[in-house]
CSV table of C-alpha atoms and ligand atoms in Angstrom, one decimal:
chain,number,residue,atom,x,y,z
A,65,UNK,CA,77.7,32.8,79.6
A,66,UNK,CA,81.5,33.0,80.6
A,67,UNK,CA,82.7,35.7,82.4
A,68,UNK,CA,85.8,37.2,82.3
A,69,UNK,CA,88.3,39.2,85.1
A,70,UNK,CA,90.2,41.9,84.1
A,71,UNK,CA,93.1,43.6,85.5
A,72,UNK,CA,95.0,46.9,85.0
A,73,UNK,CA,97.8,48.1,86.7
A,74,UNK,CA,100.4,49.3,83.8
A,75,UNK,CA,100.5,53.0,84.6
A,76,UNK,CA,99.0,54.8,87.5
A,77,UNK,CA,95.1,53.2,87.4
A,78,UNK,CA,95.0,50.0,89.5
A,79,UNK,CA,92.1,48.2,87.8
A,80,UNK,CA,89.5,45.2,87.9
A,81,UNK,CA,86.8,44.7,85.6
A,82,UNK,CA,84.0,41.5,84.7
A,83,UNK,CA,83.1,41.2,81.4
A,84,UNK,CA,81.1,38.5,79.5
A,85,UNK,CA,82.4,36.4,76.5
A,86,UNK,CA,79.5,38.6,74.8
A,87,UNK,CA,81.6,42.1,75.5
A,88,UNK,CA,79.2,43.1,78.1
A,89,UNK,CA,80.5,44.9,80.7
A,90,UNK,CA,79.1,43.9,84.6
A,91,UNK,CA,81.5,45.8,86.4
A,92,UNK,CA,84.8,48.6,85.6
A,93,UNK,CA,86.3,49.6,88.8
A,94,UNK,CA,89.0,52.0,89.1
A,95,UNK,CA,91.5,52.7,91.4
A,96,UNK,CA,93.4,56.4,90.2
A,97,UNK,CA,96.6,57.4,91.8
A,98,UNK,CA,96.3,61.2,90.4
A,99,UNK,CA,95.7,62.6,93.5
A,100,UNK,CA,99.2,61.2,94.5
A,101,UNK,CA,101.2,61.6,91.4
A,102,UNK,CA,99.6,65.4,90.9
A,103,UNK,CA,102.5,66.9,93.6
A,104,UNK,CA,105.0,65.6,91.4
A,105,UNK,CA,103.7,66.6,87.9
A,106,UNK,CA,103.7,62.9,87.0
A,107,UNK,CA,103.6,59.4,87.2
A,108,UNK,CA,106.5,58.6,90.0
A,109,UNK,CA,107.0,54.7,89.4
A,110,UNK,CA,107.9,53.5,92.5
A,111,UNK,CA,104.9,55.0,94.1
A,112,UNK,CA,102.7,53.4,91.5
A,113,UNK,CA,104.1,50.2,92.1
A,114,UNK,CA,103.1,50.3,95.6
A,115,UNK,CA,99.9,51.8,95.5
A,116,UNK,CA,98.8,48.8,93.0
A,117,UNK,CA,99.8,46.9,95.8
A,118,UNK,CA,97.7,48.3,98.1
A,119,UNK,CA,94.6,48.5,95.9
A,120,UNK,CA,94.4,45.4,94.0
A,121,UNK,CA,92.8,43.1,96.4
A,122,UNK,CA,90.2,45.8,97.1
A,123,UNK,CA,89.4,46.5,93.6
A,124,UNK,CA,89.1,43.1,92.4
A,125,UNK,CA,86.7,42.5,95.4
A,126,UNK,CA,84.7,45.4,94.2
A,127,UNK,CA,84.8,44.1,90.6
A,128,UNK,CA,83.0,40.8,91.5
A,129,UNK,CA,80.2,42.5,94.1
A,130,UNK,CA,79.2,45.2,91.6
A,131,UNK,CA,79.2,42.3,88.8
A,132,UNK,CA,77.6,39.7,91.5
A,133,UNK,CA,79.7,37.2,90.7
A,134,UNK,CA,81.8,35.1,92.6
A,135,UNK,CA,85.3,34.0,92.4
A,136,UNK,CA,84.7,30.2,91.2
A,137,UNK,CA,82.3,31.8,88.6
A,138,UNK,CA,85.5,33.8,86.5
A,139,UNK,CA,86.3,31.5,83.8
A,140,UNK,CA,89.8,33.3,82.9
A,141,UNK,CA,91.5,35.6,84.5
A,142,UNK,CA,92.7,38.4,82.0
A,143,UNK,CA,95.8,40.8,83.0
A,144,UNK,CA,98.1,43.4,81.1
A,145,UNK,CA,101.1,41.6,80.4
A,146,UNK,CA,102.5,45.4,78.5
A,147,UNK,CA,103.6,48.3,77.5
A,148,UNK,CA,103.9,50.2,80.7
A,149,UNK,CA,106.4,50.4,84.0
A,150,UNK,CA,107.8,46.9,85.3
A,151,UNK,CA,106.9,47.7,88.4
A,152,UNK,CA,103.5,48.5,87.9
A,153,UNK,CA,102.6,45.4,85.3
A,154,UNK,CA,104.3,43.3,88.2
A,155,UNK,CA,101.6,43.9,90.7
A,156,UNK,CA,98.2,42.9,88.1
A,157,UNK,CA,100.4,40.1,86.5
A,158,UNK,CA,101.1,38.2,90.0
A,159,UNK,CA,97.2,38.8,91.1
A,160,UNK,CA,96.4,37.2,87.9
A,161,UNK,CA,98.6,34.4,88.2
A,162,UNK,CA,97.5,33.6,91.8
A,163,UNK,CA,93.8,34.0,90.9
A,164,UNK,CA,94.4,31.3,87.7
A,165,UNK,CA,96.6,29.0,89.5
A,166,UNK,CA,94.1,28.6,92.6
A,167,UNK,CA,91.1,28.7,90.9
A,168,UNK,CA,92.7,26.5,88.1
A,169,UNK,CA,91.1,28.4,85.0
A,170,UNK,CA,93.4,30.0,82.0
A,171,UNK,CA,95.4,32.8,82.3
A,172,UNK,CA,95.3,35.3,79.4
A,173,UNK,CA,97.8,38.1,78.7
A,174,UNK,CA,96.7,41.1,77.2
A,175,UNK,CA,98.3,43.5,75.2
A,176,UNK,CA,97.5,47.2,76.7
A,177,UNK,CA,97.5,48.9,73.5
A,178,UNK,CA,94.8,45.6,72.0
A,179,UNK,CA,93.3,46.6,75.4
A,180,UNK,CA,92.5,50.1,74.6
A,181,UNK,CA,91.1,49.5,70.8
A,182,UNK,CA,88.7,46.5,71.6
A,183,UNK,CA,87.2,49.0,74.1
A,184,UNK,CA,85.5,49.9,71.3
A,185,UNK,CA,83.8,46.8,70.9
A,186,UNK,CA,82.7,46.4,74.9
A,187,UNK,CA,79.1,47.4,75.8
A,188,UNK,CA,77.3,48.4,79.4
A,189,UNK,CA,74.2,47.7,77.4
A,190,UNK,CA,72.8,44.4,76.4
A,191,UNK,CA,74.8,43.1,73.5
A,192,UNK,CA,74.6,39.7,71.8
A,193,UNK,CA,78.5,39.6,70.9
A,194,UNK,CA,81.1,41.8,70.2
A,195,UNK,CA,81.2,43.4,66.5
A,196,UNK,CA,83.6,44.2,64.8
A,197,UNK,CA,83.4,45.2,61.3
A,198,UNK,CA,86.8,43.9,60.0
A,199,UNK,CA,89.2,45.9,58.2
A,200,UNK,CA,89.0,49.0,60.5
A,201,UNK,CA,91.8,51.7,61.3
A,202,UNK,CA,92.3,52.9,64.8
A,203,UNK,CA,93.8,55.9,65.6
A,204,UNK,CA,95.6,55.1,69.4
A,205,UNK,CA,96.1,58.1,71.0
A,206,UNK,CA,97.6,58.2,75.1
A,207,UNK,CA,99.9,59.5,76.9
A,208,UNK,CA,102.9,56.5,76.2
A,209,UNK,CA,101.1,56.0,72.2
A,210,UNK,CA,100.4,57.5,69.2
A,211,UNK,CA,99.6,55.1,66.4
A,212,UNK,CA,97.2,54.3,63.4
A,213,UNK,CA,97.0,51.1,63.3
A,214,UNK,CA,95.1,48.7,61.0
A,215,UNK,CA,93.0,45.7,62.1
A,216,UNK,CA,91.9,43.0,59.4
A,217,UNK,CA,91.0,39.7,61.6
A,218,UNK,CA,90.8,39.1,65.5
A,219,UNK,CA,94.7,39.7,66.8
A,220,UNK,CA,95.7,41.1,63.9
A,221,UNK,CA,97.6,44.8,64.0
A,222,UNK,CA,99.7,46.4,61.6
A,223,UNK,CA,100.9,49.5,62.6
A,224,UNK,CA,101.4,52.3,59.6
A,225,UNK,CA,102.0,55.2,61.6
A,226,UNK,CA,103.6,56.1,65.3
A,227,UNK,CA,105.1,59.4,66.4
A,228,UNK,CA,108.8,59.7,66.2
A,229,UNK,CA,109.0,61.5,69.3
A,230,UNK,CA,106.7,62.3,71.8
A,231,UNK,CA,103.6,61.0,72.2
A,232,UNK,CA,100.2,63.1,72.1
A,233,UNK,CA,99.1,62.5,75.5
A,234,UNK,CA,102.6,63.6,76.8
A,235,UNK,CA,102.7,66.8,74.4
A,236,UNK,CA,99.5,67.5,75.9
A,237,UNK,CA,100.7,66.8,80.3
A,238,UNK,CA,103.8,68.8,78.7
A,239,UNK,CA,101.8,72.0,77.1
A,240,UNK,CA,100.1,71.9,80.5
A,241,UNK,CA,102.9,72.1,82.8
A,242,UNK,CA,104.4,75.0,80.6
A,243,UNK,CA,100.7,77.1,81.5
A,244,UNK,CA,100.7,75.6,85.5
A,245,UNK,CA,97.5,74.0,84.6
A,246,UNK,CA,98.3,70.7,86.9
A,247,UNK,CA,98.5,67.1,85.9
A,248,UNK,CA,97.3,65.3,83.5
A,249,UNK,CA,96.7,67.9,81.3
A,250,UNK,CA,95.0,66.4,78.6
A,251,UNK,CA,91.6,67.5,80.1
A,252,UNK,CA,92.4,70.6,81.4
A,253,UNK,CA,94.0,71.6,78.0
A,254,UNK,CA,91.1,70.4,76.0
A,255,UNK,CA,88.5,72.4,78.8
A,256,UNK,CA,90.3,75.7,78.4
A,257,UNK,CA,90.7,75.7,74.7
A,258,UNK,CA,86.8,75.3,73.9
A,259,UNK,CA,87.0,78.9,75.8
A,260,UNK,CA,90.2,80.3,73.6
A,261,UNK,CA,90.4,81.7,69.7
A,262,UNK,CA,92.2,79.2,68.1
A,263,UNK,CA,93.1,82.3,65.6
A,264,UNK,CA,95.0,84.5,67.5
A,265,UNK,CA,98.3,81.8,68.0
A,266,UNK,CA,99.8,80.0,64.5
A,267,UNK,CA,101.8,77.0,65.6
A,268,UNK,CA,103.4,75.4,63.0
A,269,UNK,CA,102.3,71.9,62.0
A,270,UNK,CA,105.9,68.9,62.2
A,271,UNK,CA,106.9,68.3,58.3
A,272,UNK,CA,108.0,64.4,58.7
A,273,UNK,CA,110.7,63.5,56.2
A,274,UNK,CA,111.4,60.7,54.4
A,275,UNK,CA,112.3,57.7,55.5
A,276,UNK,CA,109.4,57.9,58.3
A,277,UNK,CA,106.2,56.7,57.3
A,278,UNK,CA,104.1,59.1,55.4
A,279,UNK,CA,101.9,58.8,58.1
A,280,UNK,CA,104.2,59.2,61.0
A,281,UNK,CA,103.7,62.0,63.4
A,282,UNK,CA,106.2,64.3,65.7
A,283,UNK,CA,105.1,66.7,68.5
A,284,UNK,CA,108.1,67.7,70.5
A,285,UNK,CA,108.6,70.6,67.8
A,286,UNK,CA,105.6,71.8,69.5
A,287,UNK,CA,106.1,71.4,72.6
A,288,UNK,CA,108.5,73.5,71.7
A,289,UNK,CA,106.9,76.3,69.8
A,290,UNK,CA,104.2,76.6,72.8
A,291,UNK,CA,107.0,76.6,75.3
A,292,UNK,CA,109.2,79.3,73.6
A,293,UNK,CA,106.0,81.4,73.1
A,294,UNK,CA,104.7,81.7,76.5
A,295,UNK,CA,108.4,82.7,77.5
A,296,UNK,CA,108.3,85.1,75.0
A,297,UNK,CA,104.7,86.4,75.4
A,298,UNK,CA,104.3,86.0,79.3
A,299,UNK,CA,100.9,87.8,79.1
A,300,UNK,CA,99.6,85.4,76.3
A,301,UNK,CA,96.0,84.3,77.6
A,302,UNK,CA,96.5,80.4,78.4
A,303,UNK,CA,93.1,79.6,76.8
A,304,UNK,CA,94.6,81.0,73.3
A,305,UNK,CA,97.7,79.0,73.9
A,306,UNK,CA,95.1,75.7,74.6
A,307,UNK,CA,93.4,76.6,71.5
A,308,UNK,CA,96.1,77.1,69.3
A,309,UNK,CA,98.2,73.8,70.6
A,310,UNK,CA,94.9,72.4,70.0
A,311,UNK,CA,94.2,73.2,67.2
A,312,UNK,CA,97.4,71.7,65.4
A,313,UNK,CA,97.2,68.3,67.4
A,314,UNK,CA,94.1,67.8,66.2
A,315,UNK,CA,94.6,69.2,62.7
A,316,UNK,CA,97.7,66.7,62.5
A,317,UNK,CA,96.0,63.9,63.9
A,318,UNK,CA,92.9,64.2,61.9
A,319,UNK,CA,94.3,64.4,58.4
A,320,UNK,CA,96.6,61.3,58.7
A,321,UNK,CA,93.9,59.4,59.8
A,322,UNK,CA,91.7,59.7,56.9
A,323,UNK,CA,94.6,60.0,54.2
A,324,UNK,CA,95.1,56.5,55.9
A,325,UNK,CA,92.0,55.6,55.8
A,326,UNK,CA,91.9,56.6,51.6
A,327,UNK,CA,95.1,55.2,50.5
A,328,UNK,CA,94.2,51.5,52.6
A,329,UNK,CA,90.4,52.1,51.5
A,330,UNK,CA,89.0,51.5,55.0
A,331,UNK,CA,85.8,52.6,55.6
A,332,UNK,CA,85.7,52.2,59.8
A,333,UNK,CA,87.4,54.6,61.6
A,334,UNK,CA,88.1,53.5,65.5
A,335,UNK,CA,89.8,56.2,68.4
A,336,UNK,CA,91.2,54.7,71.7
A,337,UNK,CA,93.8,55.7,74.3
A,338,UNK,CA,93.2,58.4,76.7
A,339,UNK,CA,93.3,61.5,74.0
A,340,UNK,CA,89.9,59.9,72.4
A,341,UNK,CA,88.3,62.2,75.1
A,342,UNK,CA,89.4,65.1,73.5
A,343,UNK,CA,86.1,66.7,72.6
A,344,UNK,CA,87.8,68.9,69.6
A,345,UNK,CA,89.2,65.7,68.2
A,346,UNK,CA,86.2,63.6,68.4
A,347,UNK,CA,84.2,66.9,66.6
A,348,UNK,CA,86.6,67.0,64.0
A,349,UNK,CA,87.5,63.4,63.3
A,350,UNK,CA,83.4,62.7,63.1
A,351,UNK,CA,82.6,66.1,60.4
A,352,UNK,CA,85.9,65.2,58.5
A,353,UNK,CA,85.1,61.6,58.3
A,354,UNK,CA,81.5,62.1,57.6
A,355,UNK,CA,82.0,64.6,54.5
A,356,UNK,CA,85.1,61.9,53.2
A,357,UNK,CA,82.4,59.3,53.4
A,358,UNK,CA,83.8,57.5,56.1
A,359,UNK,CA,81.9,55.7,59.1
A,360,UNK,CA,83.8,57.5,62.6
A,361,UNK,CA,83.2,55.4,65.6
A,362,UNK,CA,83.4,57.6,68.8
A,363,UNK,CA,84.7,55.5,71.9
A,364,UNK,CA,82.6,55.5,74.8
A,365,UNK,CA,84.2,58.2,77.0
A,366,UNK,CA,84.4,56.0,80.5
A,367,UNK,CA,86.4,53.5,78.5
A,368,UNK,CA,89.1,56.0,77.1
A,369,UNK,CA,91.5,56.2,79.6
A,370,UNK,CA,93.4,53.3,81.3
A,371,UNK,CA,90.5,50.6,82.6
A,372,UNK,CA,90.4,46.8,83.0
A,373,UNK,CA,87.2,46.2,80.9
A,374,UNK,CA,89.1,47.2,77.9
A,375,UNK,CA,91.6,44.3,78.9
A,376,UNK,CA,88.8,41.6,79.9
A,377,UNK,CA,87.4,42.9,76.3
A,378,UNK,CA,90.8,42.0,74.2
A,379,UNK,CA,90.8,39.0,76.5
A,380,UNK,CA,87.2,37.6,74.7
A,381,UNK,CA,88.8,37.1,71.5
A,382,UNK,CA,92.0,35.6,72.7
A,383,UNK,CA,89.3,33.1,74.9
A,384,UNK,CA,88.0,32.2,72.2
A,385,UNK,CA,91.1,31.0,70.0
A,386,UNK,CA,92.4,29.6,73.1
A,387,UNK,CA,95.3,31.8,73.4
A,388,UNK,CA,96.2,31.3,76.9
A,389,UNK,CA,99.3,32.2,78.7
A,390,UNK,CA,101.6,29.4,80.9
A,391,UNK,CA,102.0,30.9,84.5
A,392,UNK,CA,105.6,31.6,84.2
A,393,UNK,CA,104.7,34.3,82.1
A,394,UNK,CA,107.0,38.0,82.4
A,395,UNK,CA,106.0,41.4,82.0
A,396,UNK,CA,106.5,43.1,79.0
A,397,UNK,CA,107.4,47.2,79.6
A,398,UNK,CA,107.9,47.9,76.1
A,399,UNK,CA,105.9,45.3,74.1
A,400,UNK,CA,105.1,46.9,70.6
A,401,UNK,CA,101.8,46.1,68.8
A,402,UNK,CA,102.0,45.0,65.1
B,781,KG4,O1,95.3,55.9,77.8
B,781,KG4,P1,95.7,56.7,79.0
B,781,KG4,O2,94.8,56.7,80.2
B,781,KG4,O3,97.0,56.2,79.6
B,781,KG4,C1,98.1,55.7,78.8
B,781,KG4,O4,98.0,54.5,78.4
B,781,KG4,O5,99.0,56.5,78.5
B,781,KG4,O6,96.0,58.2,78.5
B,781,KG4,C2,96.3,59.2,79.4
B,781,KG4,C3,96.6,60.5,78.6
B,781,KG4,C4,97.2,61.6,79.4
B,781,KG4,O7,98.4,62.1,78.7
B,781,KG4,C5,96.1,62.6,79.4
B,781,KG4,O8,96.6,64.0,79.5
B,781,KG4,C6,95.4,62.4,78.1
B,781,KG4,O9,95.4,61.0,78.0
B,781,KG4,N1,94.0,62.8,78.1
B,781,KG4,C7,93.6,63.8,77.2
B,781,KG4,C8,92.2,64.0,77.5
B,781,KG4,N2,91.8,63.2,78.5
B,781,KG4,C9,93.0,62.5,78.8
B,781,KG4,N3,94.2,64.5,76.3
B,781,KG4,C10,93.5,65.4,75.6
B,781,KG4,N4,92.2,65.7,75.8
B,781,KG4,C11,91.5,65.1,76.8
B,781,KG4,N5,90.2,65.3,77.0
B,782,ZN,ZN1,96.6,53.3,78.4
């Protein structure tokens, strides 16, 4: 079996992971920089850049004791080439050029977004190989993404949606900020609304004109709406507000997916990015899919947010066409997927 190293560092998780050729995952070791970035409400780039720094060599270590498996063992070394902040990609893309030029074994550079939807095809149980049942639509949700994208061979991504403003993850850390609920507030959005009436709140769902995709999406309306309510209703009960924002994400996200899914006639329905946690989505997506007679495929939830087995897992297919990168390689902050 080959063996695979990952590495993450495009946001504010300094990653390593080993993975076989077969998706099996031996080892996913994070690094998170919350802690840090929470004081500021956010991902502060210049602090991420240096915290990769600091943690790389230490997570990569970690990577291949937990896998037991030793340098000269890795038969490529896989690394986020983009989306995400220079600085950050900077630090994982000169580890894993070092690592592939000393060790002399290929260098592959991973798309972050490919990253996040093969992590639905990456296993900690034993798996003989990776399947994927081509054509499948994945809805990408995180906090830099929202896209439905489909997949109809190894590599190949056509995007037929994106938001045309902010992205759900950042609606969400935004929704949060308004309520003083901390950062990221994806989760702690998504906690509190499970406790809240979705009923007492109506926030109004973005009508997306023509000429954006029919299955485009648009959230800083209600960012809006939820901030110009709590300003207006101080007293509001946050978990209401959680339930209601909720609510209409999910609602929005939901029924684009599977009119997607009818009009392209795809029967596999994929989640990634770090909004795939969302326990209301992945309810709702599953019954919704189920009675439209589709098959919902609910991402692990360890390998939602940003992680380096997701990248060692796009890596496998790239491995396999030979689709290596020359060492001169440069990041990529704003490299778009199909
Ligand atoms: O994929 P990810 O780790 O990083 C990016 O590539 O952006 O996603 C992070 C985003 C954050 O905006 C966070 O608030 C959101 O995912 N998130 C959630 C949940 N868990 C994380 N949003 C809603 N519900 C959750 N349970
Ligand atoms: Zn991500």
């Amino acid at each position: 079996m080959d063996y695979i190293l990952g590495l993450e560092t495009s946001c504010d998780e300094t990653a390593a992971a080993v993975v076989g050729i077969n998706g099996v995952v031996l080892s996913n070791v994070i690094a998170t920089q919350i802690d840090t970035h929470q004081a500021y409400g956010g991902v502060i780039p210049e602090i991420a850049s240096r915290m990769h720094v600091e943690a790389i060599n230490i997570v990569i270590e970690q990577a291949l004791q937990k896998a037991a498996k030793t340098m000269p063992e890795i038969a490529a070394f896989a690394v986020t080439q983009g989306p995400g902040l220079l600085g950050a990609l900077l630090v994982g893309l000169q580890a894993a050029k070092t690592l592939a030029y000393i060790y002399q074994k290929p260098l592959i550079a991973v798309n972050h977004l490919a990253g996040h939807i093969m992590a639905n095809f990456i296993s900690e149980q034993p798996q003989e190989k990776m399947d994927i049942p081509y054509p499948f639509l994945c809805l990408l949700v995180s906090g830099g993404h929202t896209q439905l994208i489909i997949c109809r061979a190894a590599g190949q991504y056509q995007t037929i949606g994106r938001t045309i403003d902010d992205a759900v993850g950042e609606a969400y850390d935004k929704a949060a900020r308004v309520l003083r609920l901390g950062y990221p507030g994806g989760p702690l959005v998504d906690r509190l609304a499970q406790r809240g009436d979705p009923g007492v709140i109506k926030f109004s769902k973005a009508k997306i004109r023509a000429p954006e995709s029919e299955f485009d999406f648009s959230f800083s309306g209600l960012k809006t709406n939820v901030l110009n309510y709590c300003r207006q209703n101080p007293a509001a009960r946050a978990e209401n507000v959680c339930a209601a924002f909720q609510k209409t994400v999910v609602e929005t996200l939901v029924t684009n997916t599977l009119a997607a899914a009818r009009k392209y006639n795809i029967e596999h329905i994929y989640l990634a990015g770090g909004v795939a946690a969302n326990q209301t989505l992945r309810r709702t997506l599953a019954a919704e899919g189920e009675r439209q007679r589709r098959h919902v495929h609910l991402l692990d939830l360890k390998f939602c947010t940003d992680n380096a087995a997701m990248i060692a897992g796009a890596a496998v297919q790239q491995w396999q066409k030979k689709d290596f990168a020359p060492l001169n390689i440069q990041a990529q902050p704003n490299w778009e997927l199909g």
